Amino acid sequence: MKTVHHWIGGKAVEGASGTFGPVTDPATGERTTRVAFVSVEEVDAAVAAAKDAFATWATSSLAARTAVLFRYRALLDGHREEIARLITAEHGKVHSDALGEVARGLEIVELACGITTQLKGELSSQVSSGVDVASIRQPLGVVAGITPFNFPAMVPMWMFPVAIACGNTFVLKPSEKDPSAAFLLAELAAEAGLPAGVLNVVNGDKVAVDRLLEHPDVAAVSFVGSTPIARHIHTVATAHGKRVQALGGAKNHMLVLPDADLDAAADAAVSAAYGSAGERCMAISAVVAVGATGDELVRKIVDRAVKIKIGPGDDPASEMGPLITKAHRDKVASYVEGAAGQGAQVVLDGTGFTVEGHENGHWLGLSLLDHVGTDMDAYRDEIFGPVLCVLRADTYEDGLALINGSPWGNGTAIFTRDGGAARRFQLEVHAGMVGVNVPIPVPVGYHSFGGWKDSLFGDLHIYGNDGVRFYTRGKVVTTRWPDPSDGGVDLGFPSHK
Ligand code: NAD
């Protein structure tokens, strides 16, 4: 059985703790790999390697840093297939979706290649006679990243390329459920010439995370995962004096107004709800149908959903793969099983679905729940599976109030032909990312990604300009080169002349 170890100080380091976690192929239910769980001492060794590397990496020229990143970009480009295959083998998502994940991660590496334009700083010349003021941004030191299972390559790439381009060194703790892709990302970075210790990977669970949160040499923590853990990370790491951005879970709503193109809305709802088996933090999990659109929209969603081909992610015919673990599959199924008892109409029930020849895979078919109420479990919890809830609202205002009543505020979308309504929605909805006739509005790399409310703890979004601000701190330098004729003691507060 394959073992995934750690990457510390520029090389693979065998786990010494003697503790391992299982990695399963979700399409077969077989344990294919084990992942070493790091000890506190091994986390300390990774942070020490990153601290050592910081001294030279932070002072290396921008040209030297970006040269490595350009080589890294080329290597990643050449390994798209290999990275995507690792994602599919451990996460289960279909190959085309895994390739899409790699492409979106590469976008951030490309952003990091152009970091020179984002680190230019500002200069005000002659603010007073002979005095100039410059604002510069400098790296923080060792920063840590903790990432979820659902984007095992892309989410780490939301973090470390920007952090290291800014001159920091990095310790990544990927999800223990699908760790192989992140390990390959670190190996390729070394092949691109990234100096030893600049990017380290430690595998494991809470032991590893808790040590990173309290380690005195970790300056900042980026986290992406579920809301309860995001809240924990933010609370503990800030109490230890660290800068933190902790992105949490979501329940993303799609508001469909009566004037919307219902075919386009149904296409979007099916793609965004069931893509990657609903295991996306930007998945649409609640459609809010306004006015009389509901019944026709549900019919159109059903027409499309029943045609989706579910199967192993490495089968090119498959459009949707299995869920990450058996336990998660069962938890998702329980929401569908309990929905009718709480008053929802179960239009599609995917709980009995299986794939012939792969009976031990973590399969679920597509489920569609209609007439869902805001008090039902299927609405109140983040299900994170192929279950779409449809809610009804009488007016735009009712639909908006429903969405704004959610504790989460990651992404949301409006489907309409009315520009005025769309504009109102952009301004009035309480969410960090808004789509207008776009169901999954994940921002491109040069904008930033982040939610509101329980979807983000901390104030800076990830990547884009916010990413650069997060991974750097400001310094303002006031300079004067006095003329030999100037001089004299002056105890007054400096004023401008
Ligand atoms: P998770 O919160 O269970 O795990 C995320 C990371 O935290 C993993 O590395 C895990 O090892 C670690 N972890 C888990 N329990 C911990 C604990 N008690 N103490 C310390 N560390 C712990 O999330 P997941 O199941 O891997 O991923 C799915 C979740 O991530 C969903 O809620 C999804 O919405 C969210 N997510 C959010 C975004 C976003 O951008 N907002 C993006 C992707 C995923």
XYZ file of C-alpha atoms and ligand atoms in Angstrom:
541
model
C 0.000 0.000 0.000
C 1.288 3.472 -0.903
C 2.272 5.728 2.027
C 2.181 9.539 1.866
C 4.776 11.095 4.171
C 5.785 14.702 4.825
C 7.810 17.192 2.796
C 10.171 19.085 5.076
C 13.265 21.117 4.242
C 13.129 20.297 0.528
C 12.803 16.520 0.783
C 10.405 13.708 1.618
C 10.617 12.853 5.311
C 9.214 9.562 6.563
C 6.637 9.990 9.301
C 8.112 8.944 12.646
C 4.986 9.082 14.806
C 3.854 5.572 13.880
C 0.310 6.878 13.358
C -1.346 6.665 9.952
C -4.723 7.542 8.500
C -6.585 5.696 5.709
C -7.018 7.121 2.218
C -9.803 5.475 0.265
C -10.731 5.339 -3.407
C -14.323 6.624 -3.161
C -15.364 4.772 -6.322
C -14.463 1.344 -4.911
C -14.436 1.903 -1.155
C -10.948 0.326 -1.071
C -8.143 1.675 1.091
C -5.425 2.369 -1.446
C -3.057 4.535 0.555
C -2.135 5.417 4.101
C -1.050 8.854 5.195
C 1.458 9.444 7.980
C 0.116 11.603 10.808
C 2.703 14.084 11.963
C 3.836 14.447 15.581
C 4.271 17.777 17.386
C 8.063 17.385 17.059
C 7.751 16.885 13.289
C 5.581 20.011 12.988
C 8.264 21.870 14.923
C 10.897 20.555 12.498
C 8.858 21.829 9.524
C 8.413 25.259 11.108
C 12.149 25.372 11.929
C 12.999 24.527 8.295
C 10.650 27.282 7.126
C 12.128 29.766 9.605
C 15.680 28.997 8.417
C 14.660 29.387 4.788
C 12.895 32.695 5.468
C 16.143 34.546 6.176
C 17.379 34.129 2.591
C 14.077 33.768 0.712
C 12.652 37.032 2.084
C 15.730 38.968 0.967
C 16.121 37.263 -2.423
C 15.319 39.496 -5.374
C 11.859 39.658 -6.864
C 13.422 38.549 -10.131
C 14.849 35.412 -8.493
C 11.540 34.575 -6.828
C 9.441 35.056 -9.915
C 11.895 33.065 -12.037
C 11.163 30.054 -9.807
C 7.424 30.676 -10.074
C 7.530 30.840 -13.881
C 9.377 27.491 -13.952
C 6.832 26.116 -11.480
C 3.958 27.271 -13.676
C 5.461 25.428 -16.653
C 5.973 22.233 -14.631
C 2.422 22.317 -13.283
C 1.120 22.867 -16.778
C 2.988 19.751 -17.904
C 1.633 17.700 -14.993
C -2.058 18.651 -15.232
C -3.100 15.116 -16.099
C -1.064 13.524 -13.318
C -2.365 15.939 -10.655
C -5.942 15.471 -11.885
C -5.592 11.674 -11.762
C -4.417 11.839 -8.137
C -7.392 14.065 -7.272
C -9.854 11.658 -8.877
C -8.280 8.606 -7.212
C -8.612 10.052 -3.685
C -11.461 12.580 -3.921
C -13.622 10.830 -6.505
C -14.553 13.826 -8.698
C -14.628 13.169 -12.433
C -11.424 13.712 -14.410
C -12.679 16.763 -16.348
C -13.683 18.420 -13.072
C -10.282 17.594 -11.541
C -8.593 19.189 -14.575
C -10.758 22.272 -13.999
C -9.580 22.387 -10.398
C -5.938 22.276 -11.525
C -6.609 25.060 -14.047
C -8.142 27.312 -11.373
C -5.155 26.652 -9.088
C -2.735 27.464 -11.914
C -4.484 30.816 -12.262
C -3.142 31.765 -8.827
C 0.380 30.602 -9.696
C 0.134 32.891 -12.737
C -0.970 35.725 -10.460
C 2.063 35.017 -8.262
C 4.349 35.136 -11.342
C 3.244 38.767 -11.736
C 3.701 39.659 -8.056
C 6.139 42.416 -9.041
C 3.262 44.692 -10.036
C 1.463 44.088 -6.726
C 4.496 44.744 -4.512
C 5.458 48.117 -5.988
C 4.576 50.160 -2.922
C 3.795 53.888 -2.944
C 5.925 56.986 -2.809
C 4.948 60.552 -1.987
C 7.733 62.864 -2.987
C 8.455 66.189 -1.250
C 5.703 65.902 1.384
C 7.630 68.582 3.214
C 10.772 70.393 2.173
C 13.308 67.679 1.342
C 11.137 64.944 2.805
C 9.776 61.857 0.963
C 7.420 59.204 2.336
C 7.370 55.617 1.016
C 4.932 52.854 1.930
C 6.339 49.383 1.431
C 5.025 45.931 2.211
C 7.180 43.188 3.676
C 6.641 39.462 4.232
C 5.434 38.159 7.591
C 7.738 35.145 8.111
C 6.518 31.556 8.385
C 2.861 31.180 7.446
C 0.674 28.088 7.690
C -2.119 26.833 5.450
C -4.755 24.266 6.443
C -6.931 22.974 3.623
C -10.106 20.905 3.058
C -10.681 17.661 1.151
C -12.883 19.036 -1.591
C -10.203 20.896 -3.585
C -6.998 19.064 -2.641
C -4.875 20.930 -5.226
C -6.685 24.210 -5.898
C -7.180 25.430 -2.326
C -3.504 24.932 -1.351
C -2.714 26.867 -4.564
C -5.000 29.692 -3.406
C -2.498 30.162 -0.593
C 1.142 29.213 -0.954
C 1.997 30.703 -4.395
C 0.950 34.178 -3.218
C 2.542 33.738 0.215
C 5.921 32.635 -1.139
C 5.881 35.167 -3.980
C 5.572 37.832 -1.258
C 8.715 36.426 0.418
C 7.179 34.240 3.138
C 7.900 30.586 3.768
C 5.038 28.126 4.119
C 3.913 25.053 6.058
C 0.906 23.352 4.462
C -1.357 20.874 6.273
C -3.573 19.346 3.554
C -6.700 17.293 4.185
C -5.821 13.827 5.475
C -8.550 12.394 3.228
C -6.774 13.123 -0.082
C -3.174 14.218 0.578
C -1.334 13.003 -2.544
C -1.999 15.988 -4.835
C -0.541 18.487 -2.342
C 2.547 16.317 -1.924
C 3.116 16.339 -5.684
C 2.690 20.143 -5.715
C 5.568 20.392 -3.205
C 7.782 17.981 -5.179
C 7.229 19.993 -8.366
C 8.039 23.239 -6.547
C 11.404 21.763 -5.542
C 11.975 20.635 -9.142
C 11.285 24.221 -10.233
C 14.139 25.373 -8.011
C 12.268 26.549 -4.916
C 14.907 26.550 -2.159
C 14.603 23.909 0.558
C 12.328 24.920 3.431
C 10.328 27.556 1.542
C 7.379 25.161 1.067
C 6.827 22.330 3.555
C 3.964 19.851 3.817
C 2.986 18.106 7.042
C 0.214 15.524 6.950
C -2.133 14.725 9.773
C -5.144 15.896 11.689
C -5.965 17.997 14.753
C -2.570 17.345 16.404
C -0.778 18.986 13.495
C -3.257 21.849 13.234
C -3.279 22.673 16.922
C 0.531 22.820 17.037
C 0.603 25.203 14.064
C -2.017 27.425 15.721
C 0.037 27.891 18.859
C 3.582 27.741 17.453
C 5.413 30.972 18.326
C 7.252 31.045 14.975
C 4.095 30.890 12.832
C 3.084 34.448 11.975
C -0.186 33.838 10.121
C -2.693 31.107 9.338
C -4.855 30.660 6.243
C -7.628 28.123 6.688
C -10.337 26.784 4.379
C -12.840 24.234 5.680
C -16.087 23.877 7.589
C -17.560 26.645 9.734
C -17.066 25.070 13.201
C -13.377 24.386 12.495
C -12.905 27.810 10.874
C -14.298 29.434 14.012
C -11.958 27.315 16.190
C -8.927 28.190 14.027
C -9.727 31.901 14.170
C -10.301 31.912 17.928
C -7.186 29.933 18.845
C -4.758 31.424 16.336
C -5.735 35.033 17.050
C -5.410 34.304 20.788
C -1.829 33.307 19.965
C -1.257 36.640 18.262
C -1.453 35.459 14.668
C -3.017 37.035 11.631
C -5.832 34.726 10.474
C -8.117 34.275 7.495
C -10.455 31.323 8.091
C -12.900 30.536 5.293
C -15.835 28.411 6.425
C -18.801 26.508 5.076
C -21.734 27.693 3.016
C -25.326 27.359 1.910
C -25.477 29.139 -1.424
C -28.807 30.413 -2.732
C -29.931 31.016 -6.279
C -32.817 33.472 -6.573
C -34.916 32.896 -9.697
C -37.219 35.786 -10.620
C -40.366 35.197 -12.712
C -38.827 36.888 -15.770
C -35.733 34.648 -15.812
C -34.862 32.397 -18.737
C -36.026 29.216 -16.982
C -34.084 26.876 -19.262
C -30.864 28.725 -18.478
C -31.781 28.780 -14.765
C -32.487 25.022 -14.751
C -29.207 24.271 -16.574
C -27.366 26.419 -14.032
C -29.135 24.908 -11.013
C -28.347 21.337 -12.070
C -24.715 22.120 -12.950
C -24.077 24.096 -9.772
C -25.945 21.811 -7.376
C -24.706 18.424 -8.545
C -21.262 19.176 -10.036
C -18.554 17.471 -7.968
C -21.437 15.638 -6.195
C -22.327 18.894 -4.435
C -19.008 18.864 -2.560
C -18.156 22.449 -3.460
C -18.249 25.390 -1.082
C -19.772 27.394 -3.953
C -22.341 24.725 -4.910
C -25.897 25.979 -5.196
C -27.757 24.093 -2.489
C -30.935 26.199 -2.264
C -32.982 27.537 -5.171
C -35.457 30.253 -4.191
C -38.197 30.407 -6.819
C -40.108 33.687 -6.827
C -43.790 33.938 -7.763
C -45.257 31.379 -10.132
C -41.934 30.066 -11.492
C -41.527 27.229 -8.980
C -43.444 24.350 -10.556
C -42.110 24.863 -14.073
C -38.556 25.349 -12.793
C -38.728 22.129 -10.764
C -39.998 20.237 -13.842
C -37.104 21.572 -15.912
C -34.565 20.676 -13.196
C -35.935 17.117 -13.050
C -35.750 16.752 -16.867
C -32.043 17.533 -16.708
C -31.132 15.800 -13.432
C -32.409 12.360 -14.462
C -30.024 12.385 -17.434
C -26.855 12.903 -15.367
C -24.528 9.923 -15.654
C -23.025 8.901 -12.316
C -19.985 6.643 -12.186
C -16.297 6.334 -11.371
C -14.389 9.575 -11.908
C -11.894 7.930 -14.262
C -14.668 6.806 -16.644
C -14.907 9.520 -19.331
C -18.675 8.924 -19.557
C -19.228 9.894 -15.896
C -20.528 13.386 -15.147
C -20.705 12.962 -11.363
C -18.576 10.767 -9.111
C -18.969 9.285 -5.611
C -18.775 11.071 -2.252
C -15.575 11.339 -0.265
C -16.234 8.753 2.485
C -18.868 6.183 3.408
C -19.645 8.137 6.601
C -20.200 11.351 4.628
C -22.348 9.512 2.075
C -24.555 8.166 4.883
C -24.844 11.581 6.533
C -25.914 13.211 3.262
C -28.454 10.417 2.667
C -29.946 10.978 6.123
C -31.097 14.486 5.104
C -33.041 13.055 2.178
C -34.463 10.247 4.316
C -35.652 12.738 6.952
C -36.989 15.376 4.555
C -40.489 14.008 3.937
C -41.109 13.649 7.673
C -40.351 17.344 8.089
C -42.798 18.347 5.348
C -40.644 18.564 2.214
C -41.700 16.984 -1.064
C -39.037 14.488 -2.182
C -39.097 14.902 -5.958
C -35.924 12.892 -6.631
C -34.489 10.435 -4.107
C -30.918 9.373 -4.848
C -30.338 7.354 -1.693
C -30.807 3.934 -3.294
C -28.359 4.522 -6.125
C -25.368 2.277 -6.733
C -22.981 1.501 -9.600
C -22.821 -2.063 -10.851
C -19.424 -3.613 -10.210
C -18.585 -0.848 -7.720
C -21.103 -1.661 -4.993
C -18.747 -0.620 -2.179
C -18.232 2.869 -3.626
C -19.671 5.864 -1.784
C -22.532 6.401 -4.212
C -25.510 8.676 -4.044
C -27.844 9.633 -6.845
C -29.225 13.119 -7.331
C -31.844 14.229 -4.810
C -34.274 17.124 -5.215
C -36.403 18.392 -2.337
C -39.243 20.815 -3.082
C -41.344 23.037 -0.795
C -38.495 23.087 1.696
C -38.979 25.361 4.727
C -36.275 27.353 6.494
C -36.907 25.356 9.686
C -36.090 21.981 8.079
C -32.752 20.226 8.695
C -32.084 19.937 4.959
C -32.155 23.726 4.769
C -30.584 24.621 8.109
C -27.419 22.485 7.736
C -24.691 22.500 5.131
C -25.312 19.057 3.558
C -22.322 19.121 1.147
C -23.693 16.479 -1.185
C -25.904 16.082 -4.299
C -29.081 17.375 -2.650
C -30.831 20.482 -3.986
C -33.538 22.209 -1.933
C -36.178 24.358 -3.621
C -37.893 27.036 -1.539
C -40.721 29.304 -2.643
C -41.036 33.072 -2.133
C -43.904 35.365 -3.134
C -41.796 38.399 -4.012
C -38.215 39.540 -4.641
C -38.236 41.110 -1.159
C -39.327 37.827 0.473
C -36.634 35.903 -1.394
C -33.971 38.428 -0.446
C -35.011 38.354 3.226
C -34.835 34.557 3.183
C -31.293 34.613 1.762
C -30.155 37.344 4.139
C -31.569 35.340 7.062
C -29.036 32.556 6.430
C -26.081 32.400 8.828
C -23.777 31.861 5.828
C -22.869 34.337 3.119
C -20.397 32.732 0.737
C -21.765 32.892 -2.820
C -25.200 33.643 -4.220
C -26.761 34.191 -7.628
C -29.766 35.888 -9.185
C -31.386 34.718 -12.414
C -33.388 37.440 -14.148
C -33.652 39.486 -17.348
C -34.260 42.654 -15.320
C -31.073 44.715 -14.960
C -32.591 46.900 -12.257
C -33.510 43.914 -10.098
C -30.067 42.402 -10.608
C -28.447 45.675 -9.584
C -30.605 45.889 -6.454
C -29.666 42.321 -5.567
C -25.938 43.019 -5.896
C -26.262 45.863 -3.430
C -28.769 44.318 -1.024
C -27.683 40.698 -0.623
C -25.475 39.729 2.314
C -22.853 37.545 0.650
C -19.238 37.919 -0.397
C -19.586 36.737 -4.013
C -22.567 37.435 -6.248
C -23.433 36.027 -9.670
C -25.846 37.632 -12.095
C -27.056 34.765 -14.293
C -23.816 33.048 -13.184
C -24.479 30.260 -10.667
C -20.949 29.734 -9.291
C -19.315 33.169 -9.157
C -15.821 32.074 -8.060
C -13.722 35.178 -8.715
C -10.815 35.005 -11.167
C -7.352 35.038 -9.609
C -6.832 38.797 -9.835
C -9.954 39.462 -7.760
C -10.261 37.911 -4.294
C -12.381 35.041 -2.936
C -14.256 35.227 0.353
C -17.636 35.142 2.018
C -19.506 37.058 4.682
C -20.950 36.018 8.051
C -20.151 32.411 9.074
C -18.395 31.798 5.745
C -15.313 33.838 6.701
C -13.641 34.685 9.994
C -11.113 37.480 9.533
C -11.440 40.479 7.254
C -9.264 39.743 4.226
C -10.379 37.483 1.413
C -8.020 34.964 -0.170
C -5.748 35.516 -3.247
C -5.930 38.625 -5.484
C -5.085 41.956 -3.832
C -6.441 40.776 -0.464
C -4.070 37.797 -0.567
C -1.097 40.108 -1.011
C -2.281 42.305 1.863
C -2.777 39.251 4.059
C 0.711 37.865 3.437
C 2.525 41.203 3.856
C 2.636 43.941 6.452
C 2.979 47.628 5.848
C 5.902 49.848 6.671
C 6.072 53.586 6.062
C 9.486 55.187 5.631
C 9.928 58.951 5.975
C 13.221 60.121 4.498
C 15.121 63.366 4.601
C 18.559 64.120 3.196
C 19.293 67.400 4.934
C 21.075 70.207 3.230
C 24.260 71.026 5.159
C 22.767 74.498 5.760
C 19.747 72.988 7.627
C 20.041 72.101 11.274
C 19.354 73.200 14.784
C 17.472 71.564 17.617
C 13.655 71.812 17.420
C 11.538 70.138 20.135
C 8.264 70.936 18.344
C 6.058 68.214 16.791
C 7.128 67.711 13.156
C 5.004 69.936 10.926
C 5.025 70.511 7.211
C 6.771 73.449 5.687
P -13.025 20.303 7.696
O -13.308 21.571 8.402
O -13.490 19.026 8.301
O -11.431 20.125 7.519
C -10.630 21.166 6.997
C -9.215 21.025 7.556
O -9.256 21.162 8.984
C -8.571 19.663 7.264
O -7.216 19.879 6.937
C -8.729 18.912 8.576
O -7.688 17.993 8.817
C -8.686 20.022 9.619
N -9.491 19.700 10.810
C -10.632 18.965 10.860
N -11.093 18.897 12.122
C -10.237 19.612 12.887
C -10.191 19.929 14.287
N -11.122 19.502 15.121
N -9.189 20.707 14.725
C -8.240 21.154 13.873
N -8.235 20.885 12.541
C -9.218 20.123 12.059
O -13.546 20.474 6.207
P -13.613 19.381 5.053
O -14.675 18.390 5.379
O -12.264 18.891 4.721
O -14.077 20.305 3.827
C -15.426 20.614 3.560
C -15.804 21.930 4.192
O -14.957 22.960 3.718
C -17.217 22.376 3.818
O -17.823 22.922 4.951
C -16.989 23.433 2.753
O -18.025 24.383 2.623
C -15.748 24.065 3.261
N -15.043 24.765 2.200
C -15.085 26.117 2.214
C -14.462 26.822 1.211
C -14.488 28.319 1.194
O -13.779 28.879 0.396
N -15.255 28.985 2.037
C -13.790 26.142 0.189
C -13.752 24.755 0.216
C -14.388 24.071 1.236
